């Protein structure tokens, strides 16, 4: 085989999320990460988007291990759907903290099997499939994040996972520059690096900057302070807990997922602050507002999350009003802006003071900006580069940056493109690599108990009916003494304007006329079609819409 | 009357768009602007949101004129729905360019009546209702934008419209500092000022900055250049036309609304570039790509606009590929991010080079940032201030800025709150103003020929059915010789997962069992309910969904 080192991205390339990649050497493979993608707000009918399990199933016999870089949902969230198509003996390697998050997810689906879990630790090498894997500590926005150096006799692939270079990490766990540099000295055939923040120049803020910036919004505020953040960001939690302590405020959690991540940190032996120093919102009644600091979920205005419900006056325990200050310690994920602004407006209308926006310094991204991405190239000096984790335009942008950083060969891939690196190359040229094959990936959608593709979930039909509506025409057919057809029609409409209730009656008349216009011996199927066509025309004329028209015909009893 | 100067905002306060306000003196009123709001991408079932015409109709007898600040859709777009509820004799005052845009909109609806139009010109005062109106030139992002000084014997209201301070406007029409300052010297009782960009510190870029910045993305590019911009931005068009001329490229329009705005500029006597120097994309075949510069619509990824269609490979004349450079010379309106990113990804996948994002300097906002907003306070020195045009949080932010700028009294209003200013006050205090009344405004939605409220358009039902689906159960009832009920059921589903087509059959069995379980003399209505309940339960169990279940029962013929 000319190209023994290979990758097959299943997800994560071209759209943000659903990170999942097969990495192989001489046709022995491992899976790196196994995440979901959260659908855009415009998609109706699915809660999550999943990697194509049918394709993964075809690779089943070749996949010898799963290795997880960190515990975000877009890296572990698809495990409940992917594990069932893999050999149950395949081990899952993850850090201590990530393992606790995986335990939670898999337990929900009755799939938790501690025996298949293997702990990995930064710097401690282990064998997985054809690779000797070395997790290398990176900083990101939750604990225990690793890049993966995948060494094999044919060369080394470095998969960065998600990362930034936080010079002052709150948990004291530093980005391991030295390990990357050592790896660079050793020689890396293929670098795969996170493209999420390629559009942002400069460097990301440190979590310590946020920890220093937040107090100015808390100190001197006489009422309650409510901070909303991503639940997984234990570092942010730690910073806020410190501010609560320093300002003499009781720390309060509002939102179940905060507890989930906090508990995972406790269970992995590194709580971000002492147990007992936080209480739940249910137990926070009657406290002096000036002595309260609440952390809440719902930073994206998600309708069912705590802060959005509080904004709608619909949360049992979190009632927001005058005197409250709400700090939005998160970015707005693109696409969520309208929901987030609606939430902000509602909170303001209730009298809350709002601290939000780019210029308030209350958030730090977890992803490397351009200067850090360039640092990675300089540290690792890869022979080849494939940008991962990002919109397709981000991957293209990251490729441009690689060029400016003198990376000798870069290829922008899409999900499903299998890509190989020639054995033993240490300085890259495009001739040393090849696009080998394309797996035509299906997109899977999950909606509660149902997982299916777009057709089977009728995703297009949902939008079409929501925009155009549905008309049900129920006709009882009769023949008059001359054998001519008569119909008695009842019409119901759904999901459409019905002219204050008068449209159905008007359409019933249209349907009855259509029946009456049919010659005596018209086959029933043709009567049905004639009714549907007439009703469709009449709706079109009245509303300019093309609803689904369902005609149900029955032979009536003779009068 | 204690508070002779009054305002009643119908739209524009609390959400961006639908700008429309009634302004009165001693109960004689005028309407300032009459715009639509574009619905969020998550709203299904309406193309535009309109001011409450029922409320406006109740004010009909008191409204003596309409005065338009400028020609953007969120300032003129609701005229076709509002004019029919006003006295046909009410004149509409607008600038020359705005008048041409109004002509286009009203003609579409058969409502164009040139006789009711009145031209206004900066600095030329006219009487409208109880006010002597002076339009004051402001800079924004299309031609002929005015603030309105509304003088009356009870004092002066200044309505800024939409504005920025562009120090180097491309059309040479400058923001009229002197007029605002003069007005300030004279005394302004109430200032109403645009809050759109309150979250942005500093000052907006000038259109001239963009005109200077764009060429570096065009010069030296060997292939076609495609620039997407807001169609109404004639200044941007002018800048791009200049770049086309200087770089020896043929200017090409792709998208009908570009022609609409260009034609309006020509008709109002001030074309942004000579007629004849632009051709339509239909006529641009066969040109040397290095000699072409295309302006196209679709900067927001709108599915039916030219660039989004080109990205999908679905535009007859604009075929994007390798060698093309696409410049996104616009902001992304919050909420549209997902659609815009999808379009960018598709364009990149087709091989286009993409220039987009905050750091490319190819766009300038049309709205004043914080320092400019502060300038307005310093120029006008109003006794009272009410922030307008923005999300509710923006209005709150603008009020904060007013406080820092020593504006003596500020009130944040919502749509529907009638607000009055005491006669003769020149230095404001809260005691000089009053919230007088609240009009409970309905929100109107337009969808093609239909305009109705959320209930009548069944907007909630649309979402519910799109998420949960619909089941139609058609049962023919029979009685067996013992008088017991039997049913023959056929089931159809819509907008839901149907288990590869097997769910309807399973539900038919459920329905038939439910019929069979009914005692012999069960009233038909109760049979229907029993069937619906059983089917609902079965669907819930299989899919965790609660679809609409419609049961149609018929008495069958005896066998």
Coordinates of C-alpha atoms in Angstrom, one line a residue, chain B residues 17-510:
Chain B
X17 CA -37.8 47.1 12.6
X18 CA -41.4 48.1 11.9
X19 CA -40.6 51.7 12.7
X20 CA -43.8 53.7 13.0
X21 CA -44.7 56.4 15.4
X22 CA -47.6 58.8 16.0
X23 CA -46.5 62.3 17.1
X24 CA -49.0 64.8 18.3
X25 CA -49.6 68.3 19.6
X26 CA -52.9 69.0 21.4
X27 CA -54.4 65.9 19.9
X28 CA -53.6 66.7 16.3
X29 CA -51.3 63.9 15.0
X30 CA -48.9 62.9 12.3
X31 CA -47.4 59.5 11.6
X32 CA -43.6 59.3 11.3
X33 CA -42.5 56.3 9.2
X34 CA -44.5 53.2 8.4
X35 CA -42.3 50.2 8.2
X36 CA -42.3 46.4 8.3
X37 CA -40.3 44.1 10.5
X38 CA -38.7 41.0 8.9
X39 CA -39.6 38.0 11.0
X40 CA -36.9 35.9 12.7
X41 CA -35.8 32.8 10.7
X42 CA -37.5 30.6 13.2
X43 CA -41.0 32.1 12.4
X44 CA -42.9 30.0 10.0
X45 CA -45.9 31.3 8.2
X46 CA -45.3 35.0 7.6
X47 CA -43.1 37.0 5.3
X48 CA -43.4 40.3 7.2
X49 CA -44.6 41.7 10.5
X50 CA -46.8 44.8 10.3
X51 CA -47.9 47.5 12.7
X52 CA -51.3 47.1 14.2
X53 CA -53.7 48.6 11.7
X54 CA -56.7 48.2 14.0
X55 CA -55.1 50.6 16.5
X56 CA -54.1 52.9 13.7
X57 CA -57.6 52.8 12.4
X58 CA -58.9 54.0 15.8
X59 CA -56.6 57.0 15.4
X60 CA -57.6 57.6 11.8
X61 CA -59.6 60.8 12.5
X62 CA -56.7 62.4 14.3
X63 CA -53.9 61.6 11.8
X64 CA -53.3 64.5 9.4
X65 CA -50.2 63.5 7.6
X66 CA -47.5 60.9 7.1
X67 CA -43.9 62.0 7.1
X68 CA -41.2 59.5 6.0
X69 CA -37.6 59.9 7.1
X70 CA -36.0 57.6 4.5
X71 CA -36.8 54.7 2.1
X72 CA -35.7 51.5 3.9
X73 CA -38.4 48.8 4.1
X74 CA -38.5 49.1 7.8
X75 CA -39.6 52.7 7.4
X76 CA -41.9 52.5 4.3
X77 CA -42.8 48.9 3.8
X78 CA -46.0 48.8 5.7
X79 CA -47.6 51.7 3.7
X80 CA -49.7 49.2 1.5
X81 CA -51.4 47.9 4.7
X82 CA -51.6 51.1 6.7
X83 CA -52.8 53.5 4.0
X84 CA -56.2 51.7 3.5
X85 CA -57.1 52.4 7.1
X86 CA -56.3 56.1 6.9
X87 CA -58.2 59.0 5.3
X88 CA -57.3 58.9 1.6
X89 CA -56.8 62.7 1.8
X90 CA -53.9 62.3 4.2
X91 CA -50.7 63.4 2.4
X92 CA -47.4 61.6 2.5
X93 CA -44.3 63.7 2.8
X94 CA -41.1 62.1 1.5
X95 CA -37.8 62.9 -0.2
X96 CA -37.5 62.6 -4.0
X97 CA -35.6 59.3 -3.8
X98 CA -37.9 57.8 -1.1
X99 CA -40.9 58.8 -3.2
X100 CA -39.7 56.7 -6.0
X101 CA -39.4 53.7 -3.7
X102 CA -42.8 54.3 -2.2
X103 CA -44.2 54.5 -5.8
X104 CA -42.8 51.0 -6.5
X105 CA -44.2 49.5 -3.3
X106 CA -47.7 51.1 -3.6
X107 CA -47.9 50.3 -7.3
X108 CA -47.5 46.6 -6.5
X109 CA -50.6 46.9 -4.4
X110 CA -52.5 49.1 -6.8
X111 CA -52.4 52.0 -4.3
X112 CA -50.1 54.5 -6.0
X113 CA -51.7 57.9 -6.0
X114 CA -49.2 60.6 -7.0
X115 CA -51.6 63.3 -5.9
X116 CA -51.2 62.5 -2.2
X117 CA -47.4 62.7 -2.3
X118 CA -45.5 65.8 -1.1
X119 CA -41.8 66.2 -1.7
X120 CA -39.7 67.3 1.3
X121 CA -36.2 68.7 1.0
X122 CA -33.6 69.2 3.7
X123 CA -33.9 72.6 5.3
X124 CA -37.2 73.4 3.6
X125 CA -39.9 73.7 6.3
X126 CA -43.5 72.6 5.7
X127 CA -46.6 72.3 7.7
X128 CA -47.9 68.8 8.5
X129 CA -50.7 68.5 11.0
X130 CA -49.9 70.6 14.1
X131 CA -46.2 70.8 13.3
X132 CA -43.9 72.9 11.2
X133 CA -41.6 70.1 10.0
X134 CA -38.0 70.7 9.1
X135 CA -36.2 67.8 7.5
X136 CA -32.5 67.8 8.5
X137 CA -30.0 66.0 6.4
X138 CA -28.4 63.0 8.0
X139 CA -26.0 60.4 6.6
X140 CA -27.1 56.7 6.6
X141 CA -26.8 53.9 4.1
X142 CA -29.0 55.1 1.2
X143 CA -29.7 58.5 -0.3
X144 CA -32.0 61.2 1.0
X145 CA -32.2 60.5 4.7
X146 CA -33.6 63.1 7.1
X147 CA -34.1 63.7 10.7
X148 CA -37.3 65.6 11.4
X149 CA -37.5 68.6 13.6
X150 CA -41.2 68.9 14.5
X151 CA -41.9 72.4 15.8
X152 CA -45.1 73.4 17.5
X153 CA -46.3 76.2 19.8
X154 CA -45.8 73.7 22.6
X155 CA -42.2 73.0 21.8
X156 CA -40.1 71.0 19.5
X157 CA -39.6 67.2 19.0
X158 CA -36.6 66.0 17.1
X159 CA -37.0 62.5 15.5
X160 CA -33.6 61.5 14.1
X161 CA -34.7 58.7 11.8
X162 CA -31.8 56.3 11.1
X163 CA -28.5 58.0 11.0
X164 CA -24.7 58.0 11.4
X165 CA -22.2 60.7 11.0
X166 CA -20.3 59.9 7.9
X167 CA -17.5 62.5 7.7
X168 CA -16.9 61.6 4.0
X169 CA -20.2 60.7 2.4
X170 CA -19.6 59.4 -1.2
X171 CA -22.5 61.5 -2.5
X172 CA -21.2 64.6 -0.9
X173 CA -24.4 65.1 1.1
X174 CA -23.1 65.8 4.6
X175 CA -24.7 65.3 8.0
X176 CA -26.0 68.7 8.9
X177 CA -24.2 69.4 12.2
X178 CA -25.1 73.1 12.0
X179 CA -28.8 72.5 11.7
X180 CA -28.8 70.2 14.8
X181 CA -26.7 72.7 16.7
X182 CA -29.1 75.6 15.8
X183 CA -32.0 73.4 16.9
X184 CA -30.2 72.8 20.1
X185 CA -29.8 76.5 20.7
X186 CA -33.4 77.0 19.9
X187 CA -34.4 74.3 22.5
X188 CA -35.6 70.8 21.9
X189 CA -38.2 69.4 24.4
X190 CA -37.9 65.8 23.3
X191 CA -35.3 64.0 21.3
X192 CA -36.0 60.6 19.8
X193 CA -32.8 58.9 18.5
X194 CA -31.7 55.7 16.7
X195 CA -30.4 53.0 19.1
X196 CA -29.4 50.3 16.6
X197 CA -25.7 50.5 17.2
X198 CA -25.6 51.4 20.9
X199 CA -23.6 48.3 21.7
X200 CA -20.7 49.4 19.5
X201 CA -18.2 51.7 21.0
X202 CA -16.4 54.4 19.0
X203 CA -17.6 55.6 15.6
X204 CA -18.9 54.0 12.4
X205 CA -16.6 53.7 9.4
X206 CA -17.3 56.1 6.6
X207 CA -18.5 54.8 3.2
X208 CA -15.3 56.4 1.9
X209 CA -13.3 54.0 4.0
X210 CA -15.0 51.1 2.4
X211 CA -14.5 52.7 -1.1
X212 CA -10.8 52.9 -0.2
X213 CA -10.7 49.4 1.4
X214 CA -12.4 47.4 -1.3
X215 CA -9.9 47.9 -4.1
X216 CA -7.2 45.8 -2.4
X217 CA -9.5 42.8 -2.8
X218 CA -10.2 43.5 -6.5
X219 CA -6.8 44.8 -7.8
X220 CA -4.6 42.0 -8.9
X221 CA -7.4 39.3 -8.7
X222 CA -7.2 37.5 -12.0
X223 CA -10.8 36.1 -12.1
X224 CA -14.2 37.5 -11.6
X225 CA -15.1 39.6 -8.6
X226 CA -18.6 39.2 -7.1
X227 CA -19.6 41.7 -4.4
X228 CA -22.7 41.1 -2.4
X229 CA -24.3 44.1 -0.7
X230 CA -27.6 45.4 0.6
X231 CA -29.5 46.4 -2.6
X232 CA -30.5 49.7 -1.1
X233 CA -27.0 50.9 -0.4
X234 CA -26.5 53.2 -3.4
X235 CA -23.3 54.6 -1.9
X236 CA -21.8 51.2 -1.9
X237 CA -23.0 50.7 -5.4
X238 CA -21.3 54.0 -6.3
X239 CA -18.0 52.9 -4.7
X240 CA -18.1 49.6 -6.5
X241 CA -18.9 51.2 -9.8
X242 CA -15.8 53.4 -9.3
X243 CA -13.6 50.4 -8.6
X244 CA -15.0 48.7 -11.7
X245 CA -14.1 51.7 -13.8
X246 CA -10.7 52.1 -12.3
X247 CA -9.9 48.4 -12.7
X248 CA -11.2 48.2 -16.3
X249 CA -14.0 45.8 -15.3
X250 CA -17.6 45.7 -16.6
X251 CA -20.1 46.4 -13.9
X252 CA -22.8 43.8 -13.8
X253 CA -26.0 43.6 -11.7
X254 CA -27.4 40.3 -10.5
X255 CA -30.6 40.6 -8.6
X256 CA -33.8 42.6 -9.4
X257 CA -33.8 44.7 -6.3
X258 CA -30.5 46.3 -7.3
X259 CA -32.2 47.6 -10.4
X260 CA -35.1 48.8 -8.3
X261 CA -32.9 51.0 -6.1
X262 CA -30.7 52.1 -9.0
X263 CA -33.7 53.1 -11.0
X264 CA -35.2 55.0 -8.1
X265 CA -31.9 56.9 -7.9
X266 CA -32.0 57.6 -11.6
X267 CA -35.6 58.7 -11.5
X268 CA -34.9 61.1 -8.6
X269 CA -32.2 62.7 -10.7
X270 CA -29.1 61.5 -8.9
X271 CA -27.8 58.2 -10.4
X272 CA -24.8 56.9 -8.4
X273 CA -23.0 56.3 -11.7
X274 CA -23.8 57.0 -15.3
X275 CA -26.6 55.0 -16.8
X276 CA -25.2 52.6 -19.4
X277 CA -22.2 51.7 -17.3
X278 CA -23.9 48.7 -15.8
X279 CA -25.4 45.6 -17.5
X280 CA -27.5 42.8 -16.3
X281 CA -26.1 39.4 -15.6
X282 CA -28.3 38.0 -18.4
X283 CA -26.2 40.1 -20.8
X284 CA -22.8 39.4 -19.3
X285 CA -22.1 36.0 -20.9
X286 CA -18.7 35.5 -22.6
X287 CA -16.9 38.4 -20.9
X288 CA -13.3 37.9 -19.9
X289 CA -13.6 37.0 -16.1
X290 CA -10.7 39.4 -15.3
X291 CA -12.8 42.1 -16.8
X292 CA -16.0 41.6 -14.8
X293 CA -17.2 42.9 -11.4
X294 CA -20.6 41.7 -10.4
X295 CA -22.8 43.2 -7.7
X296 CA -25.3 40.7 -6.4
X297 CA -28.2 40.5 -3.9
X298 CA -28.3 37.8 -1.2
X299 CA -25.9 39.0 1.4
X300 CA -28.0 37.4 4.1
X301 CA -28.1 34.0 2.5
X302 CA -31.8 34.5 1.7
X303 CA -32.8 31.4 -0.1
X304 CA -34.5 33.1 -3.1
X305 CA -31.8 35.7 -3.6
X306 CA -29.2 35.5 -6.3
X307 CA -26.1 34.6 -4.4
X308 CA -27.7 31.9 -2.3
X309 CA -29.2 30.4 -5.5
X310 CA -25.7 30.6 -7.1
X311 CA -24.2 28.9 -4.0
X312 CA -26.7 26.1 -4.5
X313 CA -25.9 25.9 -8.2
X314 CA -29.4 27.0 -8.9
X315 CA -29.0 30.4 -10.7
X316 CA -29.4 30.4 -14.4
X317 CA -26.9 33.2 -15.1
X318 CA -24.6 33.4 -12.1
X319 CA -22.5 30.2 -12.0
X320 CA -19.8 30.5 -9.3
X321 CA -16.6 28.4 -9.5
X322 CA -12.9 28.4 -9.2
X323 CA -11.4 31.7 -10.1
X324 CA -14.3 33.7 -8.6
X325 CA -13.7 35.9 -5.6
X326 CA -16.8 36.6 -3.6
X327 CA -16.7 39.7 -1.3
X328 CA -19.3 39.9 1.4
X329 CA -19.8 43.7 1.7
X330 CA -22.5 43.6 4.4
X331 CA -23.0 42.7 7.9
X332 CA -24.8 39.5 8.9
X333 CA -28.1 40.5 10.4
X334 CA -28.4 38.7 13.8
X335 CA -30.3 35.4 13.3
X336 CA -29.1 34.9 9.7
X337 CA -25.7 33.5 10.6
X338 CA -26.5 29.9 10.0
X339 CA -27.9 30.6 6.5
X340 CA -25.0 32.9 5.7
X341 CA -22.4 30.3 6.8
X342 CA -24.2 27.7 4.8
X343 CA -24.0 29.9 1.7
X344 CA -20.3 30.7 2.4
X345 CA -19.6 26.9 2.7
X346 CA -21.3 26.2 -0.6
X347 CA -19.5 29.0 -2.4
X348 CA -16.1 27.8 -1.0
X349 CA -17.0 24.2 -2.0
X350 CA -17.6 25.5 -5.5
X351 CA -14.0 26.8 -5.5
X352 CA -14.7 30.5 -4.9
X353 CA -12.4 32.6 -2.8
X354 CA -14.3 34.3 -0.1
X355 CA -13.7 37.7 1.5
X356 CA -15.9 38.1 4.6
X357 CA -15.9 39.0 8.2
X358 CA -15.3 41.8 10.6
X359 CA -11.6 42.2 9.8
X360 CA -11.8 42.6 6.0
X361 CA -13.0 46.3 6.1
X362 CA -15.4 45.8 3.3
X363 CA -18.5 47.1 5.1
X364 CA -19.6 50.1 7.0
X365 CA -22.7 50.2 9.2
X366 CA -25.3 52.9 8.5
X367 CA -26.0 53.5 12.2
X368 CA -24.3 55.7 14.7
X369 CA -22.0 54.1 17.3
X370 CA -21.7 55.3 20.9
X371 CA -19.4 58.3 20.2
X372 CA -21.8 59.6 17.5
X373 CA -24.8 59.0 19.7
X374 CA -23.1 61.1 22.3
X375 CA -22.4 63.8 19.7
X376 CA -26.1 64.0 19.0
X377 CA -26.8 64.7 22.7
X378 CA -24.2 67.4 22.7
X379 CA -25.5 69.0 19.6
X380 CA -29.2 69.0 20.5
X381 CA -29.1 69.2 24.4
X382 CA -32.6 68.0 24.7
X383 CA -34.7 68.5 27.8
X384 CA -36.0 64.9 27.5
X385 CA -34.9 61.9 25.6
X386 CA -36.7 58.7 24.5
X387 CA -34.5 56.1 22.7
X388 CA -36.1 54.6 19.6
X389 CA -35.2 52.0 17.0
X390 CA -33.8 49.0 18.7
X391 CA -34.1 45.9 20.8
X392 CA -35.4 46.8 24.3
X393 CA -31.9 46.1 25.7
X394 CA -30.5 48.6 23.2
X395 CA -33.0 51.3 24.3
X396 CA -31.9 50.7 27.9
X397 CA -28.3 51.0 26.8
X398 CA -29.0 54.2 25.0
X399 CA -30.7 55.6 28.1
X400 CA -27.5 54.8 30.1
X401 CA -25.5 56.7 27.5
X402 CA -27.9 59.7 27.8
X403 CA -27.3 59.7 31.5
X404 CA -23.5 59.7 31.1
X405 CA -24.0 62.6 28.6
X406 CA -26.0 64.6 31.2
X407 CA -29.3 64.5 29.4
X408 CA -31.6 65.7 32.2
X409 CA -34.5 63.2 31.7
X410 CA -34.8 59.9 29.8
X411 CA -37.6 57.5 29.6
X412 CA -37.5 54.1 28.0
X413 CA -40.8 53.3 26.3
X414 CA -42.3 50.3 24.7
X415 CA -44.5 50.2 21.6
X416 CA -48.0 51.3 22.6
X417 CA -47.0 53.5 25.5
X418 CA -48.3 57.0 24.9
X419 CA -46.0 59.6 26.4
X420 CA -46.4 63.3 27.0
X421 CA -44.2 66.3 27.6
X422 CA -45.4 69.3 29.6
X423 CA -45.7 72.5 27.7
X424 CA -42.9 74.9 27.7
X425 CA -40.3 72.9 29.5
X426 CA -36.8 73.5 28.3
X427 CA -34.8 71.8 30.9
X428 CA -36.1 68.3 31.6
X429 CA -37.0 66.6 34.7
X430 CA -39.0 63.4 35.0
X431 CA -41.9 65.4 36.5
X432 CA -42.2 67.2 33.1
X433 CA -43.2 64.1 31.3
X434 CA -45.8 61.3 31.8
X435 CA -46.6 57.9 30.6
X436 CA -50.2 58.6 29.7
X437 CA -51.8 55.5 28.4
X438 CA -51.1 52.1 26.9
X439 CA -52.5 50.9 23.6
X440 CA -52.5 47.1 23.7
X441 CA -51.1 46.5 20.3
X442 CA -51.7 43.3 18.3
X443 CA -49.0 42.0 16.0
X444 CA -50.0 41.6 12.4
X445 CA -48.4 39.2 10.1
X446 CA -48.5 39.2 6.3
X447 CA -48.1 36.1 4.1
X448 CA -48.8 36.9 0.5
X449 CA -52.4 37.9 0.1
X450 CA -53.2 37.1 3.7
X451 CA -52.7 39.5 6.6
X452 CA -53.8 38.4 10.1
X453 CA -52.7 38.0 13.6
X454 CA -50.8 35.0 15.0
X455 CA -53.9 33.1 16.0
X456 CA -55.7 33.5 12.7
X457 CA -52.5 32.5 10.8
X458 CA -52.3 29.5 13.2
X459 CA -48.6 30.2 13.7
X460 CA -48.3 28.1 16.9
X461 CA -50.2 25.2 15.3
X462 CA -47.7 25.3 12.4
X463 CA -44.8 24.7 14.7
X464 CA -46.6 22.2 16.7
X465 CA -47.6 20.1 13.7
X466 CA -44.1 20.5 12.1
X467 CA -42.6 19.1 15.3
X468 CA -45.2 16.5 16.2
X469 CA -46.9 15.6 13.0
X470 CA -50.4 14.7 12.1
X471 CA -52.3 11.4 12.0
X472 CA -55.4 10.9 9.9
X473 CA -57.6 8.0 10.9
X474 CA -60.4 7.1 8.5
X475 CA -62.7 4.5 10.0
X476 CA -65.6 2.8 8.3
X477 CA -67.9 1.5 11.0
X478 CA -70.0 -1.6 10.8
X479 CA -72.1 -3.6 13.2
X480 CA -71.8 -7.3 13.3
X481 CA -75.0 -9.5 13.6
X482 CA -74.8 -9.2 17.4
X483 CA -74.9 -5.4 17.1
X484 CA -71.3 -5.0 18.1
X485 CA -69.1 -2.3 16.5
X486 CA -66.4 -3.2 14.1
X487 CA -64.2 -0.7 12.3
X488 CA -62.2 -0.8 9.1
X489 CA -59.5 1.8 9.6
X490 CA -57.0 3.4 7.2
X491 CA -54.3 5.6 8.6
X492 CA -52.2 8.3 7.0
X493 CA -49.4 10.3 8.7
X494 CA -47.9 13.6 7.8
X495 CA -44.8 15.5 9.0
X496 CA -43.6 12.7 11.2
X497 CA -41.5 9.6 11.3
X498 CA -43.6 6.6 10.1
X499 CA -41.2 3.8 10.7
X500 CA -40.5 3.2 7.1
X501 CA -44.2 3.2 6.3
X502 CA -45.2 0.5 8.9
X503 CA -46.5 2.9 11.6
X504 CA -49.8 3.7 9.8
X505 CA -50.7 0.1 9.5
X506 CA -49.9 -0.5 13.2
X507 CA -52.0 2.5 14.1
X508 CA -54.9 1.2 12.0
X509 CA -54.9 -2.0 14.1
X510 CA -54.9 0.2 17.2

